[in-house]
């Protein structure tokens, strides 16, 4: 999805009125790009679960401020939401952008309570390259935050793209000492958190086979996963469904909300039954 389109959508969006921005441009590290914004519900009774949203941009662009529309939607559902910037190419290479995201998670664990959040209930969410980042932090213990992640929402993410044969993956990962370790499908274990994975059947940027492969591997290890594919959608569509001014074309936003409510214990009494029904019907 182009950076300008996201920025235009965000500019045109008034934001979810149930939410508000609590802080802007807070430093989670010493580098200029290591800043984050915090959003929360206007009304909350007691500490609320936390969602960290990691934006995409092919690991070479992006600005946290352009994704306020997603953060406001999530905060309106009842979550404390953190949106970090992180360093990208050409300033850094793999795995530095992952290390930055991990540092933002550690900052959130330390500071969420000061904004009314309960960091013991933490999910990561991301679109495209951001979904890759989120899933990698949850699957690779070496980044130091996997144990703190209770759930992941991955939208149109690349999880199984080796060998590197397109310009984006070549320039981002060709210098990796262990190329196979860059692939989320190779890192799955039974310790992985529950995941909601969605893709667009018409995605020519990140093919839906990435979602199919990761969901299959998670099931092999007994990890709860909801796998959803949306016909008629393209790569940007799964993001535009969240917090968009546009009329939603699918059930995706509601399913994401339901998944987060269940896994972060913000669910109505019948949510267990709904999630169970969804798992039975998930996948192709």
Short mmCIF file of C-alpha atoms in Angstrom, two decimals:
data_model
loop_
_atom_site.label_atom_id
_atom_site.label_comp_id
_atom_site.label_asym_id
_atom_site.label_seq_id
_atom_site.Cartn_x
_atom_site.Cartn_y
_atom_site.Cartn_z
CA UNK A 1 0.00 0.00 0.00
CA UNK A 2 1.38 3.41 -0.86
CA UNK A 3 2.40 5.70 1.94
CA UNK A 4 0.45 8.62 0.38
CA UNK A 5 -2.80 6.65 0.31
CA UNK A 6 -2.51 5.75 3.98
CA UNK A 7 -1.71 9.35 4.88
CA UNK A 8 -4.67 10.65 2.88
CA UNK A 9 -7.03 8.17 4.51
CA UNK A 10 -5.75 9.06 7.95
CA UNK A 11 -6.05 12.79 7.24
CA UNK A 12 -9.66 12.37 6.16
CA UNK A 13 -10.59 10.29 9.19
CA UNK A 14 -11.87 12.07 12.30
CA UNK A 15 -10.96 9.05 14.41
CA UNK A 16 -13.15 6.90 16.59
CA UNK A 17 -14.93 9.20 19.04
CA UNK A 18 -14.72 6.56 21.74
CA UNK A 19 -10.95 7.02 21.82
CA UNK A 20 -8.30 9.70 22.21
CA UNK A 21 -4.58 10.18 21.80
CA UNK A 22 -2.86 10.13 25.17
CA UNK A 23 0.71 10.94 24.13
CA UNK A 24 2.66 11.72 20.95
CA UNK A 25 6.30 11.36 19.99
CA UNK A 26 7.52 9.65 23.15
CA UNK A 27 11.06 8.29 22.96
CA UNK A 28 11.52 4.56 23.46
CA UNK A 29 15.17 4.75 22.38
CA UNK A 30 17.90 7.27 21.66
CA UNK A 31 17.53 7.34 17.85
CA UNK A 32 15.33 9.98 16.16
CA UNK A 33 13.10 7.30 14.61
CA UNK A 34 12.55 5.52 17.93
CA UNK A 35 9.36 7.32 18.89
CA UNK A 36 5.83 6.19 19.57
CA UNK A 37 2.30 7.44 20.11
CA UNK A 38 -0.19 6.18 22.70
CA UNK A 39 -3.99 6.02 22.39
CA UNK A 40 -6.68 4.90 24.80
CA UNK A 41 -10.43 4.72 25.32
CA UNK A 42 -12.18 7.85 26.55
CA UNK A 43 -13.89 5.81 29.23
CA UNK A 44 -12.42 2.78 30.96
CA UNK A 45 -13.09 1.00 34.22
CA UNK A 46 -9.80 -0.29 35.51
CA UNK A 47 -6.66 -1.18 33.54
CA UNK A 48 -7.32 -2.19 29.92
CA UNK A 49 -5.48 -4.70 27.70
CA UNK A 50 -2.74 -3.42 25.41
CA UNK A 51 -2.32 -3.67 21.64
CA UNK A 52 0.85 -2.59 19.85
CA UNK A 53 0.18 -1.82 16.18
CA UNK A 54 3.18 -2.21 13.84
CA UNK A 55 2.71 -0.62 10.43
CA UNK A 56 4.03 -1.94 7.13
CA UNK A 57 5.86 -0.23 4.30
CA UNK A 58 8.17 -2.82 2.74
CA UNK A 59 10.72 -2.21 5.50
CA UNK A 60 11.74 1.04 3.81
CA UNK A 61 9.04 3.60 4.67
CA UNK A 62 6.26 4.48 7.09
CA UNK A 63 5.23 6.99 9.73
CA UNK A 64 3.32 6.17 12.90
CA UNK A 65 1.14 9.29 12.57
CA UNK A 66 -0.42 7.98 9.36
CA UNK A 67 -1.93 5.03 11.21
CA UNK A 68 -3.84 6.93 13.86
CA UNK A 69 -7.09 5.79 12.25
CA UNK A 70 -6.26 2.16 13.12
CA UNK A 71 -5.06 3.07 16.61
CA UNK A 72 -8.19 5.11 17.32
CA UNK A 73 -10.40 2.23 16.20
CA UNK A 74 -8.57 -0.23 18.44
CA UNK A 75 -8.61 2.19 21.37
CA UNK A 76 -12.32 2.69 20.83
CA UNK A 77 -12.78 -1.04 21.36
CA UNK A 78 -11.30 -0.67 24.84
CA UNK A 79 -7.53 -1.10 24.45
CA UNK A 80 -4.48 0.94 25.24
CA UNK A 81 -2.79 1.19 21.83
CA UNK A 82 0.85 1.93 21.12
CA UNK A 83 2.06 2.78 17.59
CA UNK A 84 5.86 2.91 17.25
CA UNK A 85 8.05 4.15 14.45
CA UNK A 86 11.11 2.03 13.76
CA UNK A 87 14.22 2.37 11.66
CA UNK A 88 14.03 1.04 8.11
CA UNK A 89 16.16 0.69 4.98
CA UNK A 90 18.47 2.25 3.91
CA UNK A 91 19.33 3.47 7.43
CA UNK A 92 19.40 -0.07 8.80
CA UNK A 93 19.15 -3.64 7.55
CA UNK A 94 17.63 -6.85 8.90
CA UNK A 95 17.36 -7.52 11.82
CA UNK A 96 17.66 -3.99 13.22
CA UNK A 97 14.05 -3.05 12.43
CA UNK A 98 12.97 -6.07 14.47
CA UNK A 99 15.22 -5.04 17.33
CA UNK A 100 13.61 -1.59 17.31
CA UNK A 101 10.13 -3.11 17.45
CA UNK A 102 11.22 -5.33 20.34
CA UNK A 103 12.51 -2.27 22.16
CA UNK A 104 9.12 -0.60 21.67
CA UNK A 105 7.48 -3.68 23.20
CA UNK A 106 9.79 -3.48 26.21
CA UNK A 107 8.97 0.23 26.62
CA UNK A 108 5.28 -0.64 26.55
CA UNK A 109 5.68 -3.35 29.18
CA UNK A 110 7.39 -0.83 31.46
CA UNK A 111 5.09 2.15 30.88
CA UNK A 112 1.62 0.83 30.00
CA UNK A 113 0.37 1.06 33.58
CA UNK A 114 1.03 4.80 33.60
CA UNK A 115 -1.51 5.19 30.80
CA UNK A 116 -4.12 2.89 32.29
CA UNK A 117 -2.99 -0.26 30.52
CA UNK A 118 -2.54 -3.82 31.74
CA UNK A 119 0.62 -5.11 30.05
CA UNK A 120 -0.05 -8.63 31.31
CA UNK A 121 -2.65 -8.76 28.50
CA UNK A 122 -0.67 -7.81 25.40
CA UNK A 123 -1.25 -8.36 21.68
CA UNK A 124 0.70 -7.32 18.62
CA UNK A 125 -1.04 -6.41 15.37
CA UNK A 126 0.38 -5.49 12.00
CA UNK A 127 -0.21 -5.24 8.27
CA UNK A 128 2.16 -6.39 5.52
CA UNK A 129 5.78 -5.91 6.67
CA UNK A 130 4.35 -4.91 10.05
CA UNK A 131 2.62 -8.28 10.29
CA UNK A 132 5.97 -9.95 9.60
CA UNK A 133 7.59 -7.92 12.37
CA UNK A 134 4.83 -8.76 14.83
CA UNK A 135 4.91 -12.48 14.09
CA UNK A 136 8.71 -12.61 14.25
CA UNK A 137 8.76 -11.02 17.72
CA UNK A 138 6.23 -13.60 18.88
CA UNK A 139 8.08 -16.60 17.41
CA UNK A 140 11.75 -15.75 17.92
CA UNK A 141 12.72 -15.78 21.62
CA UNK A 142 16.06 -14.08 20.92
CA UNK A 143 14.32 -10.70 20.65
CA UNK A 144 13.41 -11.02 24.32
CA UNK A 145 9.70 -10.27 24.24
CA UNK A 146 8.01 -13.45 22.99
CA UNK A 147 6.93 -14.57 26.46
CA UNK A 148 5.03 -11.32 26.99
CA UNK A 149 2.93 -11.60 23.81
CA UNK A 150 -0.49 -13.17 24.33
CA UNK A 151 -1.84 -12.88 20.78
CA UNK A 152 -0.97 -11.70 17.28
CA UNK A 153 -3.11 -10.26 14.49
CA UNK A 154 -1.35 -10.55 11.13
CA UNK A 155 -2.94 -8.95 8.06
CA UNK A 156 -1.54 -9.68 4.59
CA UNK A 157 1.85 -10.57 6.02
CA UNK A 158 4.85 -12.27 4.38
CA UNK A 159 5.79 -15.34 6.39
CA UNK A 160 7.23 -17.79 3.83
CA UNK A 161 9.14 -16.03 1.05
CA UNK A 162 12.54 -17.74 0.79
CA UNK A 163 14.38 -17.87 -1.58
CA UNK A 164 14.57 -14.10 -1.92
CA UNK A 165 13.62 -13.42 -5.53
CA UNK A 166 11.94 -10.00 -5.61
CA UNK A 167 13.63 -6.62 -5.08
CA UNK A 168 12.04 -5.98 -1.66
CA UNK A 169 13.15 -9.26 -0.10
CA UNK A 170 16.55 -9.21 -1.81
CA UNK A 171 17.48 -5.76 -0.52
CA UNK A 172 16.09 -6.45 2.96
CA UNK A 173 17.25 -9.98 3.72
CA UNK A 174 20.04 -10.99 1.34
CA UNK A 175 22.66 -10.14 3.96
CA UNK A 176 21.17 -12.39 6.63
CA UNK A 177 23.67 -14.89 8.02
CA UNK A 178 20.94 -17.55 8.24
CA UNK A 179 18.29 -16.89 5.58
CA UNK A 180 16.02 -19.69 6.77
CA UNK A 181 15.84 -18.08 10.22
CA UNK A 182 14.28 -14.98 8.65
CA UNK A 183 11.15 -16.97 7.79
CA UNK A 184 8.38 -17.16 10.40
CA UNK A 185 7.23 -20.57 9.14
CA UNK A 186 10.58 -21.99 10.25
CA UNK A 187 10.32 -20.62 13.78
CA UNK A 188 6.95 -21.96 14.89
CA UNK A 189 6.82 -23.97 18.11
CA UNK A 190 4.12 -25.02 20.52
CA UNK A 191 5.00 -21.94 22.61
CA UNK A 192 3.61 -19.57 19.96
CA UNK A 193 0.64 -17.41 21.01
CA UNK A 194 -2.78 -17.64 19.34
CA UNK A 195 -2.90 -15.86 16.00
CA UNK A 196 -5.49 -14.32 13.70
CA UNK A 197 -4.16 -14.38 10.14
CA UNK A 198 -6.00 -12.76 7.24
CA UNK A 199 -5.09 -12.28 3.61
CA UNK A 200 -6.58 -11.05 0.35
CA UNK A 201 -7.19 -13.56 -2.42
CA UNK A 202 -6.26 -10.91 -4.97
CA UNK A 203 -3.03 -9.87 -3.26
CA UNK A 204 -0.21 -9.62 -5.80
CA UNK A 205 2.19 -7.98 -3.32
CA UNK A 206 2.14 -10.63 -0.59
CA UNK A 207 0.52 -13.79 -1.87
CA UNK A 208 -2.08 -15.51 0.33
CA UNK A 209 0.08 -18.65 0.35
CA UNK A 210 2.09 -16.92 3.11
CA UNK A 211 -0.93 -16.99 5.40
CA UNK A 212 -1.78 -20.56 4.36
CA UNK A 213 1.73 -21.77 5.16
CA UNK A 214 2.01 -20.11 8.56
CA UNK A 215 -1.48 -21.17 9.65
CA UNK A 216 -0.72 -24.75 8.63
CA UNK A 217 2.53 -24.77 10.61
CA UNK A 218 0.81 -23.32 13.69
CA UNK A 219 -1.85 -26.02 13.56
CA UNK A 220 0.84 -28.69 13.26
CA UNK A 221 2.22 -27.46 16.58
CA UNK A 222 -1.17 -27.30 18.27
CA UNK A 223 -1.33 -23.50 18.34
CA UNK A 224 -4.76 -21.86 18.08
CA UNK A 225 -5.06 -19.98 14.79
CA UNK A 226 -7.87 -18.38 12.85
CA UNK A 227 -7.13 -18.27 9.12
CA UNK A 228 -9.26 -16.04 6.90
CA UNK A 229 -9.11 -15.29 3.19
CA UNK A 230 -11.15 -12.54 1.56
CA UNK A 231 -12.17 -12.81 -2.09
CA UNK A 232 -12.12 -9.61 -4.08
CA UNK A 233 -9.61 -8.00 -1.73
CA UNK A 234 -6.17 -6.69 -2.72
CA UNK A 235 -3.14 -6.02 -0.53
CA UNK A 236 -4.36 -2.74 1.03
CA UNK A 237 -7.89 -4.00 1.65
CA UNK A 238 -7.25 -5.83 4.90
CA UNK A 239 -5.91 -2.61 6.44
CA UNK A 240 -8.60 -0.35 5.00
CA UNK A 241 -11.25 -2.46 6.72
CA UNK A 242 -10.00 -1.31 10.12
CA UNK A 243 -11.07 2.12 11.30
CA UNK A 244 -11.89 3.22 7.78
CA UNK A 245 -14.36 5.90 6.72
CA UNK A 246 -15.17 3.65 3.81
CA UNK A 247 -18.04 1.21 4.08
CA UNK A 248 -16.61 -2.09 5.26
CA UNK A 249 -16.85 -4.80 2.66
CA UNK A 250 -16.45 -7.79 4.96
CA UNK A 251 -16.63 -9.15 8.49
CA UNK A 252 -12.88 -8.67 9.00
CA UNK A 253 -13.03 -5.79 11.50
CA UNK A 254 -15.59 -7.62 13.60
CA UNK A 255 -13.58 -10.83 13.54
CA UNK A 256 -10.41 -9.01 14.62
CA UNK A 257 -12.34 -7.35 17.45
CA UNK A 258 -13.77 -10.70 18.52
CA UNK A 259 -10.37 -12.41 18.46
CA UNK A 260 -8.73 -9.70 20.55
CA UNK A 261 -11.60 -9.63 23.02
CA UNK A 262 -11.28 -13.35 23.54
CA UNK A 263 -7.52 -13.68 23.75
CA UNK A 264 -7.05 -10.55 25.90
CA UNK A 265 -10.02 -11.37 28.11
CA UNK A 266 -12.19 -8.44 27.10
CA UNK A 267 -14.95 -10.73 25.90
CA UNK A 268 -18.69 -11.14 26.51
CA UNK A 269 -19.76 -14.41 28.20
CA UNK A 270 -20.61 -16.16 24.92
CA UNK A 271 -17.31 -15.31 23.24
CA UNK A 272 -15.81 -18.76 23.86
CA UNK A 273 -18.59 -20.33 21.83
CA UNK A 274 -18.17 -17.81 19.02
CA UNK A 275 -14.42 -18.34 18.82
CA UNK A 276 -14.91 -22.09 18.81
CA UNK A 277 -17.33 -21.84 15.90
CA UNK A 278 -14.93 -19.61 14.02
CA UNK A 279 -12.04 -22.04 14.46
CA UNK A 280 -14.15 -24.86 13.10
CA UNK A 281 -14.86 -22.85 9.96
CA UNK A 282 -11.42 -21.24 9.54
CA UNK A 283 -9.22 -21.83 6.55
CA UNK A 284 -9.99 -22.86 3.01
#
